Amino acid sequence: MPATRHLPTPESADLIALTREIAAKELTPRVDAAERTGTFPREVFATLGEAGLLSLPYPGRYGGGDQPYEVYLQVLEEIGAVWASVGVGVSVHALSCFPLLAFGTDEQRARWLPDMLSGTRLGAYCLSEAHAGSDPAAMRAKAVRDGDSYVLNGAKAWTTHGGEADFYTVMARTSDEGARGISCFHVPADTPGLEFDRPEDKMGLMGSTTATVRLVDARIPADHLIGQEGQGLSIALAGLDAGRLGIAAVATGLAQGALDAAVAYAREREAFGKPIIDHQGLAFVLADMDAAVESARATYLAAARLKDAGHPYGRHASIAKLVATDNAMKVTTDAVQVLGGAGYTRDFPVERYMREAKVMQIFEGTNQIQRLVISRHLARR
Amino acid sequence: MNIVVCVKQVPDTESPRKLKSDDNTLDRAAADGVINELDEYAIEEALLLKEAHGGEVTVLTMGPDKATDSIRKALAMGADKAVHLVDDALAGSDALGTSYAIQQVLGRTGFDLVILGAESTDARTGMLAAMLAERLGVPQLSLANKVEIDGSSITVQRITDYGYDKVEASLPAVVSVVEKINEPRYPSFKGIMAAKKKPVEKLGVADAGIDADKVGLAGAATEVVDFADAPPREKGQIVTDEGDGGAKIAEFLASKKFV
């Protein structure tokens, strides 16, 4: 059953219809095989880019769609409902475009943004390091100014699209001054000295490549610095709230997909002479799943509307990420339960949904970090 | 070149389709409306011809108010403008009445080429192209899987059971297309935004100079007298191979005229 949506304009309704059509015709036929074999679907991102779905929340003057987050996130949710790896990829691509959009010069934006927003160039985002995940200020990767260039050295961990992307938005240290010594760089994929480890062998999201990116005397022109030297960490933090909303939307879609699969099965499958959905014990499990999906959606949309109206929304973004991903974990686990033994086999997609949900409680700030952010807001006097 | 694409909104084949018991016509309110699948190929072909030869693509739809959804999608794919023939008097029209009504509208828009899907997924009469060509007094090129235009002449490949025929005619003409002809494009978000500004002319029966007595359920020359649900699918036949399995399967296929 498709999600019930109230959309602000007729064109946003058409946009959701377009997203559902592309999801049904381009994503659904590919998802099972790609997730099974760990194949990164680059061509899918090209299709999404051509349809304009990668540029929705950006200003029209850079080729963007001028759409509010309220609409963009629902598009992302529809993608996530069919293929979480692609939903995550779209969200990461948006995150990797953000520093240039918000802190780049007009010249930098004119030069790079149009290809990024059209999906011609796919992005990756390099913030975490092996020992600096939740605490990015502990990063060690260095960028040293050398004449008209910067020379980058270090290793960035857990990079989505690592080895597949066309550009990398990299945070690296330009001085030893802790949080104020980090800078942001635009690093094209063909930069000599950019190397990639073998992709991680993950529990889920096999269609999304995750790899460590190594910078070995990687030299980039000095005009590839985004913002000022030392501004990197505040640029990274500024992008996090929007990124969290993206993951909240993808997690909501994932949970909706799991709910739909569970309901379809429960209407078909009979036990004791009637469909199992007509047994109250199971029906109530499904009702709780539906309530969890709808409340996750309402929570991320409430945060998106605050953002769209220009209000502070950091606390709400963390709440949305926390609620949507915890709910997705619960809903996908229950979906396996509804399908019983069948749910535990790879003949049905729900076991995959359950594996995919787990990482959503971990990346874009673990759910413990979300609680930290929320509680720090509460403690402010 | 002035290309008109006839686009019909039909109930989504994914949702349950029903006839109304009071007048034996399709319950269009019961299911989501989508563009008839073959008409999407017709739209794509019109856009490809326009891109190759220049001109303008007009979408022509006859149907209730909610058919505007299908019109918007055709415009978002790239058609230039649309004419929406909408009138309660048209409800229940059969193929004869529909072809008459569309002929009247085409008299207003003019055309060098009319393109439409070879049949619709709802009524599936597959007669509209032929009736329309006859009424307009222009050649019909049916079941095309390839269209080429050279000046005022048009050539199509017409699919047949054994391959294809090459059929030539002079413009203006009516062409019906099959799904092998192209791969319809998706609309883009830019297309969706552009569609908002494209002209959609709404016409009633009187505006189009249509004689109301010749259309609608009352004006129909045919009548659906009865209908019933399709019978449930019968159990398949299992052939046990006792050394003659191949022959038995060939026999079965022959009985169904597959070989």
XYZ file of C-alpha atoms in Angstrom:
640
model
C 0.000 0.000 0.000
C 1.646 3.271 -1.010
C 2.163 5.784 1.787
C -0.579 8.384 2.207
C 0.948 11.784 1.575
C -0.255 15.330 1.750
C 1.932 17.291 -0.638
C 2.114 21.060 -0.793
C 1.812 21.541 -4.580
C 0.510 19.683 -7.659
C 4.068 19.461 -9.029
C 5.293 17.770 -5.867
C 2.512 15.201 -6.278
C 3.675 14.630 -9.865
C 7.223 14.326 -8.534
C 6.199 11.547 -6.125
C 4.382 9.806 -9.014
C 7.545 10.068 -11.133
C 9.669 8.686 -8.281
C 7.313 5.731 -7.807
C 7.384 5.003 -11.537
C 11.188 5.071 -11.693
C 11.393 2.996 -8.503
C 9.035 0.374 -9.945
C 10.660 0.210 -13.378
C 14.347 0.833 -12.636
C 15.015 -0.091 -8.995
C 12.688 -3.019 -8.255
C 13.965 -5.196 -11.137
C 17.604 -4.672 -10.070
C 17.637 -4.611 -6.290
C 17.673 -8.343 -5.438
C 20.524 -9.309 -7.764
C 22.645 -6.257 -6.932
C 22.288 -6.763 -3.172
C 23.076 -10.456 -3.513
C 26.202 -9.928 -5.602
C 27.340 -6.645 -4.041
C 27.110 -4.694 -7.291
C 27.126 -0.915 -7.168
C 24.357 0.384 -9.494
C 26.055 3.450 -10.965
C 23.579 3.520 -13.886
C 20.683 3.966 -11.459
C 22.217 7.195 -10.171
C 22.521 8.410 -13.769
C 18.800 7.727 -14.301
C 17.884 9.529 -11.071
C 20.110 12.436 -12.076
C 18.553 12.740 -15.546
C 15.094 12.791 -13.989
C 16.262 15.653 -11.750
C 15.869 13.696 -8.515
C 19.418 14.418 -7.295
C 19.013 18.185 -7.479
C 15.670 18.769 -5.770
C 16.602 20.771 -2.641
C 19.077 23.101 -4.358
C 18.564 26.585 -5.830
C 17.406 26.815 -9.431
C 20.354 29.011 -10.426
C 22.699 26.016 -10.034
C 20.357 23.643 -11.837
C 18.500 22.648 -8.681
C 14.774 22.041 -8.258
C 14.030 24.671 -5.560
C 12.064 22.087 -3.610
C 11.556 22.265 0.147
C 13.009 19.512 2.330
C 9.444 18.449 3.078
C 9.153 17.305 -0.563
C 12.739 16.174 -1.173
C 12.702 13.867 1.861
C 9.484 12.185 0.733
C 11.092 11.476 -2.639
C 14.063 10.012 -0.764
C 11.680 7.918 1.348
C 10.046 6.480 -1.798
C 13.493 5.499 -3.106
C 14.456 3.997 0.264
C 11.233 1.978 0.324
C 12.403 0.059 -2.735
C 16.190 0.110 -2.401
C 17.844 1.341 0.791
C 21.364 1.333 -0.705
C 20.270 3.799 -3.374
C 18.398 5.944 -0.847
C 21.527 6.096 1.315
C 23.601 6.908 -1.792
C 21.336 9.814 -2.720
C 21.543 11.142 0.846
C 25.352 10.825 0.907
C 25.607 12.515 -2.489
C 23.555 15.430 -1.108
C 25.838 15.602 1.938
C 28.935 15.713 -0.289
C 27.444 18.601 -2.336
C 26.483 20.620 0.742
C 29.864 22.234 1.675
C 30.333 23.559 -1.856
C 26.795 24.905 -1.975
C 26.870 26.559 1.445
C 30.529 27.633 1.730
C 31.989 27.590 -1.802
C 32.770 30.715 -3.789
C 30.554 31.694 -6.734
C 33.367 30.624 -9.041
C 33.643 27.180 -7.392
C 29.891 26.683 -7.467
C 29.590 27.642 -11.130
C 32.450 25.288 -11.967
C 31.424 22.141 -10.087
C 27.807 22.253 -8.897
C 25.880 21.749 -12.167
C 27.601 18.392 -12.910
C 27.119 17.330 -9.311
C 23.418 18.168 -9.240
C 22.714 16.538 -12.611
C 24.232 13.281 -11.339
C 26.988 13.376 -13.971
C 29.495 13.433 -11.102
C 28.671 11.295 -8.072
C 29.971 12.372 -4.673
C 31.476 10.794 -1.570
C 32.007 12.333 1.845
C 35.192 11.772 3.844
C 34.925 12.795 7.482
C 35.374 9.682 9.675
C 38.692 8.014 10.376
C 39.316 4.610 11.941
C 39.811 6.139 15.393
C 37.667 9.267 14.829
C 34.021 8.426 14.176
C 31.763 10.060 16.732
C 34.649 12.436 17.603
C 35.740 13.926 14.258
C 37.939 16.553 15.938
C 40.343 13.684 16.704
C 41.096 13.247 12.990
C 44.706 12.959 11.807
C 44.561 13.262 7.999
C 46.701 16.248 7.033
C 46.642 18.845 4.292
C 49.859 20.833 3.876
C 50.002 23.968 1.766
C 52.782 23.794 -0.842
C 52.858 26.804 -3.164
C 49.667 26.758 -5.258
C 48.646 23.321 -3.982
C 47.658 21.360 -0.937
C 49.208 17.950 -0.379
C 46.886 15.544 1.444
C 47.946 12.496 3.479
C 45.900 10.156 5.661
C 43.148 7.546 5.593
C 39.404 8.263 5.687
C 37.266 5.339 6.860
C 33.733 4.147 6.040
C 33.475 6.179 2.866
C 30.192 5.487 1.042
C 30.927 5.342 -2.735
C 34.668 4.988 -1.920
C 36.289 3.981 -5.221
C 33.041 4.630 -7.166
C 32.588 8.375 -6.718
C 33.723 11.079 -9.147
C 34.643 13.516 -6.383
C 35.409 13.355 -2.662
C 34.543 16.044 -0.154
C 37.420 15.579 2.277
C 37.988 16.986 5.757
C 41.677 17.164 6.684
C 43.823 18.901 9.251
C 45.621 22.094 8.161
C 46.915 22.835 11.661
C 47.169 21.170 15.068
C 44.616 23.482 16.671
C 42.104 20.712 17.514
C 38.601 21.440 16.271
C 39.707 24.703 14.634
C 42.529 23.109 12.639
C 40.361 21.225 10.131
C 39.654 22.309 6.531
C 37.351 21.094 3.736
C 38.569 20.145 0.239
C 37.070 19.190 -3.122
C 39.135 16.231 -4.350
C 38.423 14.906 -7.872
C 38.546 11.104 -8.173
C 41.372 11.213 -10.737
C 43.741 12.998 -8.344
C 47.051 11.054 -8.288
C 47.661 9.619 -4.819
C 43.987 8.851 -4.168
C 43.806 5.130 -3.360
C 41.081 2.824 -2.139
C 41.160 -0.211 0.136
C 39.156 -3.307 -0.689
C 35.495 -2.449 0.080
C 34.174 -3.518 3.493
C 32.406 -6.881 3.628
C 29.241 -5.652 5.324
C 26.158 -7.152 6.941
C 23.838 -5.270 4.599
C 23.615 -2.466 2.026
C 25.755 -4.635 -0.247
C 24.745 -2.509 -3.247
C 26.443 0.482 -1.625
C 30.231 0.415 -1.710
C 31.932 1.350 1.563
C 35.719 1.669 1.551
C 38.650 3.362 3.223
C 40.036 6.174 1.077
C 43.807 6.658 1.313
C 45.449 9.952 0.528
C 49.107 9.384 -0.379
C 50.734 12.706 -1.243
C 47.509 13.580 -3.065
C 48.112 17.019 -4.558
C 45.178 19.313 -5.389
C 45.181 22.952 -6.543
C 44.850 25.458 -3.678
C 41.558 26.725 -5.141
C 40.005 23.346 -4.225
C 39.792 24.490 -0.597
C 36.119 25.037 0.319
C 35.503 27.838 2.805
C 38.393 29.129 4.915
C 41.291 27.188 6.391
C 40.179 25.976 9.822
C 36.479 26.159 8.958
C 36.219 22.470 8.060
C 34.676 21.107 11.236
C 31.983 23.772 11.384
C 31.206 23.058 7.700
C 30.923 19.355 8.536
C 28.713 19.999 11.546
C 26.504 22.377 9.525
C 25.744 19.594 7.055
C 25.020 16.931 9.641
C 21.493 17.976 10.585
C 20.262 17.839 6.985
C 22.079 14.524 6.501
C 20.308 13.093 9.540
C 16.953 14.008 8.042
C 17.991 12.187 4.866
C 18.723 9.006 6.816
C 15.466 9.393 8.777
C 13.578 9.474 5.464
C 15.414 6.454 4.034
C 14.821 4.487 7.269
C 11.122 5.357 7.118
C 10.966 4.096 3.540
C 12.763 0.905 4.510
C 10.255 0.318 7.320
C 7.347 1.008 4.947
C 8.744 -1.574 2.529
C 8.988 -4.125 5.337
C 5.449 -3.348 6.518
C 4.068 -3.731 2.979
C 5.809 -7.091 2.558
C 4.516 -8.303 5.934
C 0.919 -7.192 5.269
C 0.897 -8.790 1.804
C 2.132 -12.060 3.285
C -0.286 -11.974 6.224
C -3.272 -11.523 3.896
C -2.237 -14.512 1.764
C -0.917 -17.023 4.233
C -3.505 -19.074 6.092
C -3.313 -20.826 9.450
C -6.148 -22.493 11.342
C -8.408 -21.924 8.352
C -8.045 -18.178 7.880
C -5.474 -15.613 6.776
C -3.005 -14.954 9.576
C -3.872 -11.222 9.474
C -7.280 -12.231 10.846
C -5.651 -13.666 13.971
C -5.517 -10.864 16.503
C -2.106 -11.777 17.908
C -0.507 -11.183 14.545
C -2.831 -8.364 13.467
C -1.751 -6.299 16.465
C 1.916 -6.786 15.561
C 1.102 -5.331 12.132
C -0.873 -2.465 13.681
C 2.111 -1.562 15.870
C 4.380 -1.697 12.799
C 2.082 0.684 10.918
C 1.967 3.069 13.894
C 5.779 3.030 14.031
C 6.116 3.836 10.320
C 3.567 6.659 10.405
C 5.064 8.221 13.536
C 8.559 8.087 12.007
C 7.224 9.865 8.909
C 5.433 12.501 10.958
C 8.576 13.108 13.017
C 10.949 13.673 10.087
C 8.369 15.836 8.294
C 7.935 18.006 11.398
C 11.709 18.602 11.460
C 11.773 19.255 7.692
C 9.043 21.885 7.967
C 11.023 23.679 10.683
C 14.090 23.662 8.422
C 12.069 24.870 5.415
C 10.693 27.758 7.461
C 14.208 28.773 8.528
C 13.877 27.786 12.193
C 16.639 25.993 14.136
C 15.965 22.260 13.760
C 19.049 20.461 15.096
C 17.259 18.868 18.041
C 14.354 17.838 15.816
C 16.713 16.367 13.211
C 18.353 14.212 15.878
C 14.941 13.151 17.218
C 13.829 12.264 13.681
C 16.979 10.219 13.021
C 16.658 8.453 16.395
C 12.934 7.695 16.109
C 12.946 6.718 12.422
C 15.930 4.374 12.633
C 14.949 2.744 15.955
C 11.443 2.261 14.546
C 12.879 0.818 11.327
C 14.880 -1.717 13.356
C 11.758 -2.749 15.271
C 9.514 -2.861 12.184
C 11.935 -4.859 10.031
C 12.571 -7.327 12.883
C 8.820 -7.780 13.328
C 8.407 -8.235 9.563
C 10.707 -11.260 9.769
C 8.564 -12.528 12.658
C 5.343 -12.119 10.635
C 6.778 -14.195 7.805
C 8.026 -16.799 10.263
C 10.416 -19.376 8.797
C 9.924 -17.846 5.342
C 11.082 -14.504 6.711
C 14.352 -16.045 7.817
C 15.136 -17.271 4.293
C 16.646 -15.265 1.481
C 13.675 -16.174 -0.717
C 11.899 -13.169 0.829
C 13.295 -9.652 1.154
C 12.463 -9.027 4.827
C 15.670 -10.540 6.242
C 17.579 -8.098 4.046
C 15.479 -5.192 5.320
C 16.364 -6.235 8.881
C 20.091 -6.295 8.067
C 19.806 -2.917 6.340
C 17.987 -1.314 9.272
C 20.801 -2.076 11.706
C 23.332 0.253 10.130
C 20.870 3.129 10.157
C 21.140 3.178 13.956
C 24.912 3.512 13.501
C 25.811 5.896 10.666
C 25.228 9.671 10.366
C 25.868 9.792 14.128
C 25.073 6.713 16.213
C 21.764 6.808 18.031
C 23.749 7.281 21.239
C 25.202 10.468 19.725
C 21.663 11.561 18.756
C 20.609 11.176 22.389
C 23.668 13.186 23.404
C 22.710 15.985 20.989
C 19.085 16.003 22.171
C 20.021 15.992 25.859
C 22.585 18.770 25.398
C 19.830 20.901 23.853
C 17.681 20.157 26.910
C 20.496 21.057 29.318
C 21.058 24.481 27.736
C 19.925 27.170 30.114
C 5.095 19.112 -38.639
C 1.879 19.158 -36.657
C 1.745 15.877 -34.728
C -1.294 14.965 -32.657
C -1.031 12.086 -30.177
C -4.270 10.518 -28.985
C -3.827 9.639 -25.325
C -6.372 7.668 -23.323
C -6.453 7.434 -19.581
C -7.227 3.862 -18.515
C -7.587 2.127 -15.139
C -4.208 0.989 -13.847
C -3.787 -2.631 -14.909
C -2.239 -3.281 -11.479
C -5.482 -2.412 -9.682
C -8.737 -4.407 -9.826
C -10.923 -3.312 -12.747
C -14.713 -3.409 -12.630
C -17.742 -2.788 -14.795
C -20.695 -0.906 -13.364
C -23.788 -3.092 -13.026
C -26.268 -0.288 -13.859
C -25.092 0.476 -17.407
C -22.420 -2.180 -18.074
C -19.711 0.456 -18.613
C -16.289 0.659 -17.048
C -16.145 2.004 -13.496
C -13.487 4.643 -14.074
C -13.749 6.007 -10.541
C -12.912 2.635 -8.959
C -9.288 2.480 -10.053
C -6.330 4.827 -10.396
C -6.043 6.274 -13.886
C -2.820 5.970 -15.851
C -1.838 6.663 -19.443
C -2.721 3.673 -21.624
C 0.618 1.894 -21.922
C 0.794 1.828 -25.724
C -0.042 5.534 -25.816
C 3.197 6.231 -23.918
C 5.034 4.694 -26.885
C 2.958 6.913 -29.178
C 3.976 10.001 -27.174
C 7.636 8.972 -27.289
C 7.491 8.407 -31.049
C 5.879 11.811 -31.557
C 8.625 13.444 -29.488
C 11.350 11.605 -31.425
C 9.810 12.692 -34.749
C 9.583 16.265 -33.517
C 13.223 16.178 -32.393
C 14.252 14.874 -35.830
C 11.992 16.961 -38.058
C 10.812 19.909 -35.974
C 7.197 20.872 -35.427
C 4.803 20.645 -32.545
C 3.285 17.794 -30.530
C -0.288 18.150 -29.306
C -1.824 15.695 -26.860
C -5.493 14.959 -27.482
C -7.454 13.268 -24.705
C -11.118 12.455 -24.433
C -12.099 11.546 -20.899
C -13.352 12.720 -17.514
C -11.833 15.521 -15.449
C -9.303 13.283 -13.757
C -7.724 12.531 -17.144
C -5.845 15.815 -16.555
C -3.324 13.698 -14.586
C -2.457 11.839 -17.776
C -2.344 15.053 -19.781
C 0.108 16.584 -17.289
C 2.359 13.557 -17.564
C 2.374 13.691 -21.379
C 3.254 17.399 -21.203
C 5.987 16.660 -18.635
C 7.463 14.106 -21.047
C 7.783 16.943 -23.576
C 4.562 17.444 -25.568
C 3.928 21.120 -26.352
C 0.222 21.511 -25.651
C -2.939 19.581 -25.018
C -6.606 19.479 -25.931
C -8.904 17.859 -23.389
C -12.325 16.870 -24.685
C -14.395 16.519 -21.540
C -18.185 16.381 -21.318
C -20.663 14.197 -19.427
C -22.428 13.671 -22.759
C -19.427 11.621 -23.912
C -19.597 9.039 -21.099
C -20.222 5.531 -22.446
C -19.238 6.333 -26.046
C -18.265 3.279 -28.072
C -15.426 3.160 -30.598
C -17.633 4.568 -33.362
C -18.739 7.529 -31.240
C -15.222 8.123 -29.944
C -13.735 8.167 -33.435
C -16.400 10.661 -34.522
C -15.738 12.939 -31.537
C -11.966 12.841 -32.084
C -12.435 13.516 -35.795
C -14.342 16.688 -34.897
C -11.544 17.871 -32.595
C -8.874 17.065 -35.204
C -10.836 19.260 -37.592
C -10.069 22.149 -35.249
C -6.442 21.368 -34.437
C -5.452 20.263 -37.932
C -2.730 17.598 -38.239
C 0.007 16.220 -40.453
C 0.281 13.045 -38.446
C -1.952 11.408 -35.845
C -0.211 8.816 -33.649
C -1.889 6.494 -31.178
C -1.318 3.206 -29.386
C -2.593 0.180 -31.305
C -5.110 -0.602 -28.554
C -6.098 0.378 -25.044
C -5.756 -1.909 -22.041
C -9.384 -1.323 -20.977
C -11.745 -1.842 -23.946
C -9.139 -3.461 -26.211
C -11.181 -3.048 -29.388
C -8.089 -1.878 -31.295
C -10.386 -0.207 -33.833
C -9.900 3.475 -33.209
C -6.994 4.043 -35.600
C -8.838 2.424 -38.492
C -12.115 4.247 -37.798
C -10.324 7.542 -37.410
C -8.391 7.170 -40.673
C -11.604 6.249 -42.487
C -13.494 9.231 -41.098
C -10.612 11.600 -41.856
C -10.121 10.141 -45.341
C -6.379 9.646 -44.822
C -4.160 6.538 -44.979
C -3.866 4.297 -41.926
C -0.506 2.700 -41.117
C -1.155 0.218 -38.337
C 0.947 -1.754 -35.832
C 4.107 0.201 -36.563
C 7.371 -0.758 -34.870
C 9.357 1.801 -36.871
C 8.371 5.131 -38.426
C 10.343 7.171 -40.942
C 9.360 10.465 -42.465
C 10.854 11.905 -45.630
C 9.270 15.156 -46.741
C 5.610 14.394 -47.239
C 5.972 10.637 -47.322
C 5.841 8.273 -44.370
C 7.152 4.715 -44.179
C 6.492 2.278 -41.367
C 7.447 -1.259 -40.498
C 4.206 -3.047 -39.717
C 4.666 -6.126 -37.543
C 3.109 -9.344 -38.744
C 3.149 -12.962 -37.592
C 6.028 -13.717 -39.935
C 8.157 -10.567 -39.678
C 7.167 -7.157 -40.907
C 5.676 -5.390 -43.891
C 7.061 -2.143 -45.180
C 4.167 0.255 -45.726
C 4.401 3.645 -47.393
C 1.886 6.466 -47.606
C 1.757 10.190 -48.003
C 0.987 12.609 -45.192
C -1.368 13.421 -43.583
C -1.852 9.971 -42.074
C -2.846 8.010 -38.992
C -0.254 5.689 -37.400
C -0.860 3.164 -34.635
C 2.186 1.899 -32.767
C 3.196 -1.227 -30.829
C 5.538 -1.510 -27.857
C 8.549 -2.607 -29.904
C 8.823 0.848 -31.454
C 10.840 2.656 -28.759
C 11.494 3.018 -25.036
C 9.314 5.799 -23.590
C 11.282 8.383 -21.624
C 10.551 9.305 -18.034
C 9.368 12.817 -17.388
C 11.966 14.870 -15.546
C 11.410 17.311 -12.714
C 12.211 20.139 -15.145
C 9.568 18.687 -17.466
C 7.039 18.613 -14.624
C 7.712 22.286 -13.893
C 7.575 23.230 -17.588
C 4.262 21.361 -18.006
C 2.600 23.784 -15.610
C 3.020 26.571 -18.141
C 1.908 24.638 -21.236
C -1.536 25.382 -22.673
C -4.347 22.881 -22.075
C -7.520 23.670 -24.006
C -10.685 22.195 -22.492
C -13.478 21.540 -24.962
C -17.057 20.446 -24.370
C -19.198 18.663 -26.933
C -20.713 21.921 -28.170
C -17.309 23.691 -28.404
C -16.014 20.946 -30.670
C -19.081 20.952 -32.899
C -19.974 17.405 -31.868
C -23.556 16.252 -32.358
C -24.427 14.995 -28.862
C -26.834 12.412 -30.280
C -23.975 10.563 -31.950
C -21.901 10.056 -28.800
C -22.277 8.763 -25.248
C -24.081 5.648 -24.139
C -27.305 6.665 -25.909
C -25.532 7.347 -29.185
C -23.544 4.102 -29.132
C -24.028 1.641 -31.984
C -22.869 -1.227 -29.803
C -24.056 -2.342 -26.402
C -22.523 -4.485 -23.658
C -25.470 -6.736 -22.860
C -23.949 -8.789 -20.097
C -20.691 -9.460 -18.285
C -19.294 -11.932 -15.820
C -16.098 -12.345 -13.840
C -13.362 -14.259 -15.594
C -13.441 -17.907 -14.452
C -10.632 -18.885 -12.087
C -7.639 -20.344 -13.839
C -7.922 -24.112 -14.342
C -5.385 -26.524 -13.039
C -2.478 -27.103 -15.446
C -1.987 -30.391 -17.273
C 0.960 -32.485 -16.136
C 2.682 -34.624 -18.740
C 4.495 -37.659 -17.319
C 7.384 -38.660 -19.507
C 7.140 -42.365 -20.370
C 9.490 -42.084 -23.276
C 6.887 -40.133 -25.281
C 7.018 -36.850 -23.282
C 8.292 -34.817 -26.207
C 5.552 -36.035 -28.510
C 2.867 -35.372 -25.876
C 4.085 -31.824 -25.335
C 4.182 -31.197 -29.085
C 0.632 -32.580 -29.308
C -0.537 -30.252 -26.535
C 1.094 -27.214 -28.148
C -0.445 -28.151 -31.500
C -3.890 -28.444 -29.906
C -3.488 -24.850 -28.693
C -2.188 -23.802 -32.119
C 1.228 -22.765 -30.734
C 3.070 -25.017 -33.219
